[in-house]
Tab-separated table of C-alpha atoms in Angstrom:
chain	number	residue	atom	x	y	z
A	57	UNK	CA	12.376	-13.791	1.327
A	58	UNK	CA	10.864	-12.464	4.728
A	59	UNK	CA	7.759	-14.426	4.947
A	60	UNK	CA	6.111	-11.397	7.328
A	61	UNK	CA	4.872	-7.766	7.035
A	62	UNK	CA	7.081	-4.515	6.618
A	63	UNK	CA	4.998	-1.522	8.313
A	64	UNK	CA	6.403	1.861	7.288
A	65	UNK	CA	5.049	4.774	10.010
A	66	UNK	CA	5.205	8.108	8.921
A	67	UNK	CA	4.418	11.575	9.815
A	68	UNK	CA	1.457	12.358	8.369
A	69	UNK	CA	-2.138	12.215	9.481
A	70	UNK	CA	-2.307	9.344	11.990
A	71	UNK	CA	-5.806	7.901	11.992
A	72	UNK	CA	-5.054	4.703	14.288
A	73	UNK	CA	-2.215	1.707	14.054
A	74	UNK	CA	-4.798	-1.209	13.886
A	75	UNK	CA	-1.887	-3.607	13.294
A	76	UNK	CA	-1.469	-6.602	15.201
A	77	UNK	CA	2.383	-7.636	14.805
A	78	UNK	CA	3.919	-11.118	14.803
A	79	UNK	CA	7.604	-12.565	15.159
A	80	UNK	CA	8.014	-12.291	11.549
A	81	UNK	CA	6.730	-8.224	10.992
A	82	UNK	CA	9.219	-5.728	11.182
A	83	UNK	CA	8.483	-2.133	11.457
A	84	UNK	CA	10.478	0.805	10.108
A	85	UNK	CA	10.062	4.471	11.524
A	86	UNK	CA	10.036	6.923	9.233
A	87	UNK	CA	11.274	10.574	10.309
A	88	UNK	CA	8.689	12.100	12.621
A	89	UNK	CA	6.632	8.221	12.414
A	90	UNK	CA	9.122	7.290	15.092
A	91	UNK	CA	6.662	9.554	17.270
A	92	UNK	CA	3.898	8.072	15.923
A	93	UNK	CA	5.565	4.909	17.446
A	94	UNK	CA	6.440	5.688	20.862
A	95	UNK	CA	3.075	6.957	21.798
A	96	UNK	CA	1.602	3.992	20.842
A	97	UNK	CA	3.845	2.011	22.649
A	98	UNK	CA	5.436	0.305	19.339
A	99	UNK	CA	9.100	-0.086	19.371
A	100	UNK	CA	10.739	0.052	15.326
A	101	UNK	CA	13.278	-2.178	14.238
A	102	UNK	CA	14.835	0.501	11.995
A	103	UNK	CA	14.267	4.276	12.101
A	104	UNK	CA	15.178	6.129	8.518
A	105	UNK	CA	14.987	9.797	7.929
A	106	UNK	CA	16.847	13.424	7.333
A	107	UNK	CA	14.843	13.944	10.545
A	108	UNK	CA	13.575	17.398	9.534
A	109	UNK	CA	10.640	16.793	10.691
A	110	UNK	CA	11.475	14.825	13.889
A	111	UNK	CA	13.957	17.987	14.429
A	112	UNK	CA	16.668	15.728	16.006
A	113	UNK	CA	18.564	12.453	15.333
A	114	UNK	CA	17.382	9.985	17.968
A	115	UNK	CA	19.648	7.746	19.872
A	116	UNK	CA	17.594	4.556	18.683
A	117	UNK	CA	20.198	1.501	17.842
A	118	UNK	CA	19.265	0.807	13.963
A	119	UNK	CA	19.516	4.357	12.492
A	120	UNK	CA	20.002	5.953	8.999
A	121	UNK	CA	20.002	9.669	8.822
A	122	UNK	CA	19.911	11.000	5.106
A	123	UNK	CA	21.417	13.546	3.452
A	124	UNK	CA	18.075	16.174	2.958
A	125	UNK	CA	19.507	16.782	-0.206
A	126	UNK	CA	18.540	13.734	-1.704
A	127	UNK	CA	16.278	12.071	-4.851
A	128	UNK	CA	14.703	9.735	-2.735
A	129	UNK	CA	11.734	10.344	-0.340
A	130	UNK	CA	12.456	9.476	3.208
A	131	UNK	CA	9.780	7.304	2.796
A	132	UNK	CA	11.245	5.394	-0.416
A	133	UNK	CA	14.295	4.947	1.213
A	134	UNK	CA	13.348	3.531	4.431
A	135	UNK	CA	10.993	1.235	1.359
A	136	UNK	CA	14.096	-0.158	-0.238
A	137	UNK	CA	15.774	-1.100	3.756
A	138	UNK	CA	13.002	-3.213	3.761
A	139	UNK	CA	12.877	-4.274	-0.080
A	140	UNK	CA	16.912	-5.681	1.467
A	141	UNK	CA	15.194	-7.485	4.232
A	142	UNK	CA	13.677	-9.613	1.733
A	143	UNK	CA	9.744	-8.157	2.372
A	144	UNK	CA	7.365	-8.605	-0.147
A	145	UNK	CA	4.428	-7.048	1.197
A	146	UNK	CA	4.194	-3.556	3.084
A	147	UNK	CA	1.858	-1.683	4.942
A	148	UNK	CA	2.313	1.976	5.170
A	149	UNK	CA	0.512	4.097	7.982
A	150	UNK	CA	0.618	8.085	8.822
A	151	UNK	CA	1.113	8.029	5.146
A	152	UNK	CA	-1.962	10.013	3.830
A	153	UNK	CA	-3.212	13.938	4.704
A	154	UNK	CA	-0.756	16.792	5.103
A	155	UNK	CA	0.657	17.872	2.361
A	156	UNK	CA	-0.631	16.462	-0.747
A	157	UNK	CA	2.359	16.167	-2.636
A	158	UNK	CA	3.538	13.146	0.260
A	159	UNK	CA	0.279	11.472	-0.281
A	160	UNK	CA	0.741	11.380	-4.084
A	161	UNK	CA	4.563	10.752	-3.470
A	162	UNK	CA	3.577	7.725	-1.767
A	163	UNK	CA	0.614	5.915	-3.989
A	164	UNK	CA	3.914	6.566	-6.594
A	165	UNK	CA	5.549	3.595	-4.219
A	166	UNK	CA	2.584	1.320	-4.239
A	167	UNK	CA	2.817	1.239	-8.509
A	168	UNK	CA	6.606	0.344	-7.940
A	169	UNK	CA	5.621	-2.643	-5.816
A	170	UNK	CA	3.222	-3.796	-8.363
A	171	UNK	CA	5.250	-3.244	-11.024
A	172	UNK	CA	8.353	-4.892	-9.716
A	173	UNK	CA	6.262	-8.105	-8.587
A	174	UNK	CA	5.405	-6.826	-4.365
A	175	UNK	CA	2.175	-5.437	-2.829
A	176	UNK	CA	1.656	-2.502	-0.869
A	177	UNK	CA	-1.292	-1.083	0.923
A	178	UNK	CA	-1.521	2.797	2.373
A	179	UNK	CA	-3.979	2.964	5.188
A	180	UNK	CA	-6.030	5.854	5.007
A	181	UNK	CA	-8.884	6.195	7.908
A	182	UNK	CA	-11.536	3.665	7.238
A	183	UNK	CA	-10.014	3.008	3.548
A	184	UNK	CA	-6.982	1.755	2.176
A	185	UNK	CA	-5.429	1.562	-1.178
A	186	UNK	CA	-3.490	-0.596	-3.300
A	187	UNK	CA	-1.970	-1.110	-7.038
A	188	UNK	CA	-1.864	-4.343	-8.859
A	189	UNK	CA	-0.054	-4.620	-12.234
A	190	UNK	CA	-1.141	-7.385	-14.481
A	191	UNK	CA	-2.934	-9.306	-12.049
A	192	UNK	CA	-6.121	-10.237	-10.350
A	193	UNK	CA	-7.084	-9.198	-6.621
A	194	UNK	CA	-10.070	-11.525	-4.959
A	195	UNK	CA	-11.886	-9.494	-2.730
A	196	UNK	CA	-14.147	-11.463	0.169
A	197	UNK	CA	-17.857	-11.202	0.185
A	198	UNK	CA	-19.156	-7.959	1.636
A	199	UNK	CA	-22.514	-6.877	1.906
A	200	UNK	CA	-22.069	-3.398	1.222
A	201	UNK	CA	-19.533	-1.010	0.747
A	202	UNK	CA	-17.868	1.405	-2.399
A	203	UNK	CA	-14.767	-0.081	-4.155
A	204	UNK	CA	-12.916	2.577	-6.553
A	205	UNK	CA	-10.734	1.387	-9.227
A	206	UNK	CA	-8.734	3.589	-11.566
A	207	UNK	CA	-5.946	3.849	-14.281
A	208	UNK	CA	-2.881	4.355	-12.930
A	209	UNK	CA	-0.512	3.730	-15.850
A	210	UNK	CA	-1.850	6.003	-19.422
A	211	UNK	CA	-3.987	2.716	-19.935
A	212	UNK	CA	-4.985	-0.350	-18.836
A	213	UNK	CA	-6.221	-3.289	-21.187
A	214	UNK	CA	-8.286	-6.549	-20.201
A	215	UNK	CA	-9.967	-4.719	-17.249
A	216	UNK	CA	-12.153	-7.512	-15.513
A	217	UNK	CA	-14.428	-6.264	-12.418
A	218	UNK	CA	-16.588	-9.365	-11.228
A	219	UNK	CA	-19.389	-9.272	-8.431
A	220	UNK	CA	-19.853	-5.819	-8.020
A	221	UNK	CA	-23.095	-3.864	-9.174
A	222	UNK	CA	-21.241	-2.222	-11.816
A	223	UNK	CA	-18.802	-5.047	-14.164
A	224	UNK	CA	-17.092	-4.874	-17.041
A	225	UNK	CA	-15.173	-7.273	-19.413
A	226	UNK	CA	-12.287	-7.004	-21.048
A	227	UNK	CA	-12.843	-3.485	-20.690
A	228	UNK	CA	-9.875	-0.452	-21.290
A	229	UNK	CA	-9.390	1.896	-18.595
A	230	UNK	CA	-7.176	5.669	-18.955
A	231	UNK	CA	-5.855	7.618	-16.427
A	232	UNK	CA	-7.820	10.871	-18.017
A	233	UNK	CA	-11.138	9.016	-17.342
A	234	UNK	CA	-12.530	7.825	-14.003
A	235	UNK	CA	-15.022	5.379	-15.033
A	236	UNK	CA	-14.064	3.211	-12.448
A	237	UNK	CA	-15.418	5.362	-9.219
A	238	UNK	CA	-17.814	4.305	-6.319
A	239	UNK	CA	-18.740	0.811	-7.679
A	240	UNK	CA	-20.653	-0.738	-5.049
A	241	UNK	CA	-20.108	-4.622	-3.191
A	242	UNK	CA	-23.551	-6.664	-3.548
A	243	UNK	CA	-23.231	-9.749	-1.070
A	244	UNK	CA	-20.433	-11.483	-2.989
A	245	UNK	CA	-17.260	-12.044	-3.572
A	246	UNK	CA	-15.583	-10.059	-6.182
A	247	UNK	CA	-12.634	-9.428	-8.176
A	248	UNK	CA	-10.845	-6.540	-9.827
A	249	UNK	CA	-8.132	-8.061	-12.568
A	250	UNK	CA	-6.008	-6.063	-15.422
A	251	UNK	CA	-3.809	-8.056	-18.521
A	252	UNK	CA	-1.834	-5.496	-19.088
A	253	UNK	CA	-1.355	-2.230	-16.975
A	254	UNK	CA	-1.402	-1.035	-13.288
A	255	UNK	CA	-4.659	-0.409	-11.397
A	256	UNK	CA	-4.983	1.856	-8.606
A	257	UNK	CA	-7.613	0.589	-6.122
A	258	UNK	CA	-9.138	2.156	-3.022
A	259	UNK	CA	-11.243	-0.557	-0.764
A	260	UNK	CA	-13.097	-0.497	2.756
A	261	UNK	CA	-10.334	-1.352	5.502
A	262	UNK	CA	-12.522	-4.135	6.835
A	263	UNK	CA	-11.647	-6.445	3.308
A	264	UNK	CA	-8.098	-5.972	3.858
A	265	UNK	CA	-7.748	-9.465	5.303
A	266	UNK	CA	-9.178	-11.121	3.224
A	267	UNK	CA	-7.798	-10.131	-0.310
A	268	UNK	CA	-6.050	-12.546	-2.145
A	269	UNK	CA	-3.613	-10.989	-5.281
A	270	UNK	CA	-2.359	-13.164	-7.687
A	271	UNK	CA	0.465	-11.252	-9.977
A	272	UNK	CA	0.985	-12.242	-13.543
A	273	UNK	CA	3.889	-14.788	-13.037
A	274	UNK	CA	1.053	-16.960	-11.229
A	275	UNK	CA	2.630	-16.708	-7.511
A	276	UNK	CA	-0.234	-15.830	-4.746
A	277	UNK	CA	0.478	-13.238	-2.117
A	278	UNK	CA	-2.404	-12.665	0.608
A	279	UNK	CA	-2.094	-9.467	2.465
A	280	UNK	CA	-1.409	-11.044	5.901
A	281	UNK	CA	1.877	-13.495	4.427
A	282	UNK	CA	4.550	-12.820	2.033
């Protein structure tokens, strides 16, 4: 296991790299993100892509062009190069705006972490979201702020959300139904937890730091170590 960050750059709407990256981070451009990169002076380990958006291959020393004709995303593939570096956790920037279908395409890859025991987080201006799959995510105290939290899988059972204005208890959530919108922080700390299901969740950037996820086999992962 890579006890560090993966940070997949793409090429959609690029509302700042606020990432701060260590000896154990590795960062993975992905088609036209390997722009993204070099004006912000950020040098990839790996660059993955059919490049059809870059519009050429580049001459960078860890490549892996695609076929376009392909099942995968460029993004999901340049996921699973990381998923065989042994990351855990991943960040995804320039992953949001554009075309739609991308956005969508990519909150798809935060469920797989979840479901298959990882965490992910897509940065999206002053928000980000995130998945967890029978599991609890602590969330630091904040004075103020919206937290969203919706259904992701048909339904979720044993919905838990703690410290906020608006709770509920062992409450069932569906995916048709958006009860969970715009709940508001009041001064504490707080929790969002599921027993069985996946949770979509969209929080203030600033928390990011601090959240602590514990999946259901009882392992902790905070967003800043795998």
């Amino acid at each position: 296991m890579a006890h560090g960050i993966c940070y997949l750059v793409g090429a959609g709407e690029n509302t700042g790299l606020d990432f701060t990256l260590s000896e154990n981070d590795y960062v993975i451009a992905v088609d036209g993100g390997l722009t993204v990169l070099e004006k912000a002076h950020i040098t990839p380990n790996l660059v993955v892509g059919d490049f059809d958006t870059l519009g050429y291959c580049p001459t960078h020393p860890n490549v892996i062009r695609l076929n376009p004709i392909k099942d995968d995303t460029d993004t999901l593939a340049a996921l699973k190069e990381g998923i065989l570096e042994g990351f855990n956790l991943f960040h995804f920037y320039c992953g949001t705006g554009g075309r739609i279908e991308h956005t969508i395409a990519n909150i798809q890859l935060l469920a797989f972490l979840s479901q298959n025991g990882r965490q992910g987080f897509l940065h999206d201006g002053n928000s980000v979201l995130t998945t967890i799959t029978n599991g609890k995510l602590t969330i630091p105290r904040k004075k103020a702020g919206l937290i969203s939290v919706f259904s992701y899988t048909d339904e979720c059972q044993g919905v838990n959300l703690q410290g906020l204005k608006y709770e509920l208890t062992d409450a069932v959530l569906h995916s048709t139904f958006p009860l969970g919108i715009s709940n508001e922080f009041k001064d504490t700390e707080s929790s969002v937890s599921v027993r069985k299901g996946t949770l979509l969740v969209v929080l203030p950037k600033d928390v990011v730091g601090g959240l602590l996820y514990m999946p259901s086999h009882g392992s902790t992962i905070p967003p800043h170590l795998a």
